[in-house]
Structure formats: structure tokens, C-alpha cells
C-alpha positions as YAML, in Angstrom:
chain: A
units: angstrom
residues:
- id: 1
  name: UNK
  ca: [7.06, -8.88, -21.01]
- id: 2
  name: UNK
  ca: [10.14, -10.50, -19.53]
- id: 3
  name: UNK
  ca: [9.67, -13.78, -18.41]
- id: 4
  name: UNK
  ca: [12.90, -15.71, -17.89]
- id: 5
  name: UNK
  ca: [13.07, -19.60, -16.62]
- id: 6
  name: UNK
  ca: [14.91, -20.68, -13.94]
- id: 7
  name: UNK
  ca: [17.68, -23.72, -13.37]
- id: 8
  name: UNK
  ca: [14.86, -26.21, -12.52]
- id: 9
  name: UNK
  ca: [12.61, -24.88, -15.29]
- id: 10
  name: UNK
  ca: [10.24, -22.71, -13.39]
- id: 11
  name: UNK
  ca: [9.23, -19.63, -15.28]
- id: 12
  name: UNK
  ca: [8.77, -15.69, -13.36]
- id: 13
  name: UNK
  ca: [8.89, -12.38, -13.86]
- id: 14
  name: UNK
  ca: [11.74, -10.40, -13.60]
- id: 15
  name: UNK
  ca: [12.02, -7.08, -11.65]
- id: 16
  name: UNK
  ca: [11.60, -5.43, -15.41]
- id: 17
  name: UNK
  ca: [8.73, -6.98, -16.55]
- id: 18
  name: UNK
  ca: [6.88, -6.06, -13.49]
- id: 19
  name: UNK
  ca: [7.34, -2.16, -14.03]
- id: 20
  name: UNK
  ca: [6.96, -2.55, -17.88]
- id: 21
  name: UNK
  ca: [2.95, -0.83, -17.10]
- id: 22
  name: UNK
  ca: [5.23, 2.22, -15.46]
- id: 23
  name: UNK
  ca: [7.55, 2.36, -18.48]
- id: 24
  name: UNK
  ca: [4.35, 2.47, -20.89]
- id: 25
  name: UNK
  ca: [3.16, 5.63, -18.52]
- id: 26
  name: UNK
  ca: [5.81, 7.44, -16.74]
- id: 27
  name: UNK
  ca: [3.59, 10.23, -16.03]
- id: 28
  name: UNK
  ca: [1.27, 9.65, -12.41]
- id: 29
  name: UNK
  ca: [-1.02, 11.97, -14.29]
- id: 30
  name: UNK
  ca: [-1.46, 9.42, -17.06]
- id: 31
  name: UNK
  ca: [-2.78, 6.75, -14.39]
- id: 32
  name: UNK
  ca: [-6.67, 7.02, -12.87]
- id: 33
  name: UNK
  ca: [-7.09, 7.70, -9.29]
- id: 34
  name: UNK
  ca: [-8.83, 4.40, -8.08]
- id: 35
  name: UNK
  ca: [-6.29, 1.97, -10.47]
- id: 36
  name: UNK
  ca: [-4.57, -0.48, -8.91]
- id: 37
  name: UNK
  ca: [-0.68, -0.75, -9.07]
- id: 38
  name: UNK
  ca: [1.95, -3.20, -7.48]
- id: 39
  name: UNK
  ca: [3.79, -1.40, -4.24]
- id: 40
  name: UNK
  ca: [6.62, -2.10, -7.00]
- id: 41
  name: UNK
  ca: [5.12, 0.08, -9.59]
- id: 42
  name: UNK
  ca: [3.85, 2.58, -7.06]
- id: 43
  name: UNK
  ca: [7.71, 3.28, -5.97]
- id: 44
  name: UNK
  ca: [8.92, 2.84, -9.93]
- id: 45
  name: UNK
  ca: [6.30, 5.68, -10.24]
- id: 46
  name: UNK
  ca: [6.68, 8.12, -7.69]
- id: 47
  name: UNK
  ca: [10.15, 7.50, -6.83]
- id: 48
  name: UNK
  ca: [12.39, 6.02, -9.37]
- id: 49
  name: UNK
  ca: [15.61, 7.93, -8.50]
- id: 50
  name: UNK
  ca: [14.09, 7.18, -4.50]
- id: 51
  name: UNK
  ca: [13.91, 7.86, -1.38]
- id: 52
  name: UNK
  ca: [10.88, 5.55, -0.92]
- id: 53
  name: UNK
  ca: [10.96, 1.60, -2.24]
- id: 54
  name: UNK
  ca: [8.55, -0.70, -2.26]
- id: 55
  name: UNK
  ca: [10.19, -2.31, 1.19]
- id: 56
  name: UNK
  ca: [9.37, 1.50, 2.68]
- id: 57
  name: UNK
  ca: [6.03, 1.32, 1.54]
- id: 58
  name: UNK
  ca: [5.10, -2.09, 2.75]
- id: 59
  name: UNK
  ca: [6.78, -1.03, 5.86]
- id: 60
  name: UNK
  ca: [4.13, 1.93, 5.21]
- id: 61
  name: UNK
  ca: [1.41, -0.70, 4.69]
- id: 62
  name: UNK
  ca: [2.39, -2.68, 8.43]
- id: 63
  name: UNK
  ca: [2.35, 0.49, 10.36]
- id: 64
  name: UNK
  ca: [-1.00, 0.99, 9.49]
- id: 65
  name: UNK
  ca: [-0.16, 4.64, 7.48]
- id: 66
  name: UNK
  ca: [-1.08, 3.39, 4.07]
- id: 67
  name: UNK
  ca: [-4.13, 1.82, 2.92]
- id: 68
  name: UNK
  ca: [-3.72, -1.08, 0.60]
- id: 69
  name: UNK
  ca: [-6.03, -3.67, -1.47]
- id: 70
  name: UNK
  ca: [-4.88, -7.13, -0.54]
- id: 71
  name: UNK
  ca: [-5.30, -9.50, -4.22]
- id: 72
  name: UNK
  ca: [-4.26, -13.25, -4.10]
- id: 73
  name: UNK
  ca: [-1.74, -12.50, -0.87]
- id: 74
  name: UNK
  ca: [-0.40, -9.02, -3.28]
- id: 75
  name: UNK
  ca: [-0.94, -5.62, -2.15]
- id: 76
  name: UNK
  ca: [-1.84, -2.98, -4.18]
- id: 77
  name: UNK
  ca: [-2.63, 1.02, -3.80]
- id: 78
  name: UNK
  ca: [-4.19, 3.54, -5.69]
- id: 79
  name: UNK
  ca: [-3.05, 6.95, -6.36]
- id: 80
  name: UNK
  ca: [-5.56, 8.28, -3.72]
- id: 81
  name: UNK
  ca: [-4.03, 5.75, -0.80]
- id: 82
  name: UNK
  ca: [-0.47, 7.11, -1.82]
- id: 83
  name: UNK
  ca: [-2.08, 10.83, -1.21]
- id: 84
  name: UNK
  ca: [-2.84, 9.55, 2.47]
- id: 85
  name: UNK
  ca: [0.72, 8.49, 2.48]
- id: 86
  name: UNK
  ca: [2.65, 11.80, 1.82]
- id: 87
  name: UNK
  ca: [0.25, 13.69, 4.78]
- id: 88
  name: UNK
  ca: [3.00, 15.57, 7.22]
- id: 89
  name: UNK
  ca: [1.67, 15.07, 11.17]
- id: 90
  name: UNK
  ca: [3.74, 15.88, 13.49]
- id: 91
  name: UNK
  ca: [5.02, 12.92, 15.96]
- id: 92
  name: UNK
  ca: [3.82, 11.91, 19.06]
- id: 93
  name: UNK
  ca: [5.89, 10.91, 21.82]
- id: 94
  name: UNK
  ca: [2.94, 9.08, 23.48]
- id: 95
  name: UNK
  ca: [2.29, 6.86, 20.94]
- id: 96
  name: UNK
  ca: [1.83, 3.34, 22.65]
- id: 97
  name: UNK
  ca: [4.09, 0.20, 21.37]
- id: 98
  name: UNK
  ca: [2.47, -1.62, 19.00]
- id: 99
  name: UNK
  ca: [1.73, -5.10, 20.92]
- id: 100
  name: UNK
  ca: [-0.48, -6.83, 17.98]
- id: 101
  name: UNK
  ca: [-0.41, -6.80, 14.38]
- id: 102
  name: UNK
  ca: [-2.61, -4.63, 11.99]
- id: 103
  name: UNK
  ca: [-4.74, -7.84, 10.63]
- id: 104
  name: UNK
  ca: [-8.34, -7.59, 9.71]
- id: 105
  name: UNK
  ca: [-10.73, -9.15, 12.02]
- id: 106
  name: UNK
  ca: [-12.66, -10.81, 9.47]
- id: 107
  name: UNK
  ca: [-15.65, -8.02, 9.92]
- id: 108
  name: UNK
  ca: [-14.98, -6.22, 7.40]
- id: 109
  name: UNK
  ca: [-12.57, -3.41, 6.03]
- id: 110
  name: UNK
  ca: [-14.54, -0.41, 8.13]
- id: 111
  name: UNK
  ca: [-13.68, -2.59, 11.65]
- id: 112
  name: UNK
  ca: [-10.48, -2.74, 10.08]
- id: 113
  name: UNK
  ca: [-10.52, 0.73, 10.22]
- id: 114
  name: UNK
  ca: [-11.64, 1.65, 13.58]
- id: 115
  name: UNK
  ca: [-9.11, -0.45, 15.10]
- id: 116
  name: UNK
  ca: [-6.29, 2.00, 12.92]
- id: 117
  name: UNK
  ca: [-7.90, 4.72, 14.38]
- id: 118
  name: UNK
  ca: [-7.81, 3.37, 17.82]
- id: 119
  name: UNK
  ca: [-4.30, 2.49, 17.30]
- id: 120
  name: UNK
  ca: [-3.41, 6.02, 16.27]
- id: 121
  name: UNK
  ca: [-5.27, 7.49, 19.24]
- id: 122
  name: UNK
  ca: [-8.00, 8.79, 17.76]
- id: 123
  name: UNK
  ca: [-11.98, 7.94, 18.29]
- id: 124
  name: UNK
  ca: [-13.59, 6.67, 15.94]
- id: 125
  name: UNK
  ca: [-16.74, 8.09, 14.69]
- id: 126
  name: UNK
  ca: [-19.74, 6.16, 14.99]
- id: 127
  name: UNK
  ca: [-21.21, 5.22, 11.12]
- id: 128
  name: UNK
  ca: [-17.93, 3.40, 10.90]
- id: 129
  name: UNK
  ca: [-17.45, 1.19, 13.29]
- id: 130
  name: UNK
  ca: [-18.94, -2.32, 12.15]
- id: 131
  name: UNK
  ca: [-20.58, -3.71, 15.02]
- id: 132
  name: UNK
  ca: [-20.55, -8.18, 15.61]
- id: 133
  name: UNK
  ca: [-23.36, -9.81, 16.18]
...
């Protein structure tokens, strides 16, 4: 692993050391579909050469398109959220402007995602919307 100290003394990663898990497995089909990886390693993966980086996919992540685990303030993805990802649709011209951001609620990840499907325009159905009491 590359970890490198800074003027002051403080030790961190460098952009190297945090693919080195890609480098060891180059291959997507080498990694499961539920394992977590960094946005980072999930564009060193997929993309390498690009078009996608992991500023597109966070960008991905705020528009509500890609579903992400949130770790410690990090966001990671799984093979089977990137699937979701790479889904053609055709645009929409009536799609609303976005007036709040995509934040959970605190109720839960399924209110979390009735509220994406509201914001996309479609209904929800019923077993997954979480309701407060």
C-alpha cells in the first residue's frame, strides 16, 4: 500500500494505493456482485481509459440514478448498483427541477426510496413505502 506523509507529518493514501484492490483484480468478473468498492475503484474498474470518473458517478449518486452504501461519510456500490447505472431511458422533457436534495429522511432506506421514485415521476408501489408513526 502507498501511504506517503505530508509537510506537517500527516500520513494518507495516495490515489494508487486506493485502486491497488483493482490492480490485484482487473477483471469485474473476478469481483462478487454484492462487494463493496470505492466510487474510485468502481471507475478504475469499469472505466480506466474513461468516459465515466468517480466525479460522474457521484454526480450519478446526487441525481438519485445510482444507488450507493454510505460507510463513515464514504460511498460505496456494488456491481449490481452499477448495473442500475448503465440502464438506457429515454429523457423526459417534463421532468420537474430538482428543488431539494436526495437525503434520507431518517426512516429508513425503502422511504428513501419512494421519495426517488416520486422524484422520477413514478408511483410507488405500496410494500415499499415505510410509513411514520
Amino acid at each position: 500500500m502507498s501511504i506517503e506523509k505530508n509537510s506537517i507529518g500527516a500520513t494518507f493514501m495516495t490515489r494508487n494505493a486506493k485502486i491497488e484492490r483493482v490492480r490485484a483484480r482487473p477483471d469485474p468478473a473476478l469481483w462478487r456482485d454484492d462487494e463493496l468498492m470505492t466510487l474510485v475503484e468502481a471507475a478504475a474498474l469499469y472505466w480506466p481509459e474513461g468516459p465515466l470518473t468517480e466525479t460522474s458517478l457521484r454526480t450519478a449518486v446526487r441525481d438519485g440514478r445510482l444507488p450507493i452504501s454510505q460507510i463513515a461519510g464514504k460511498f460505496f456500490v456494488t456491481k449490481t448498483a452499477l448495473r442500475t447505472l448503465t440502464v438506457c431511458e429515454p429523457l423526459r422533457e417534463d421532468i420537474p427541477a430538482r428543488t431539494a436534495p436526495i437525503r434520507g429522511s431518517g426512516a429508513g432506506y425503502l422511504s428513501d426510496l419512494a421519495r426517488l421514485r416520486e422524484l422520477r415521476g413514478a408511483k410507488a408501489p405500496a410494500k415499499d413505502v415505510v410509513r411514520e408513526t
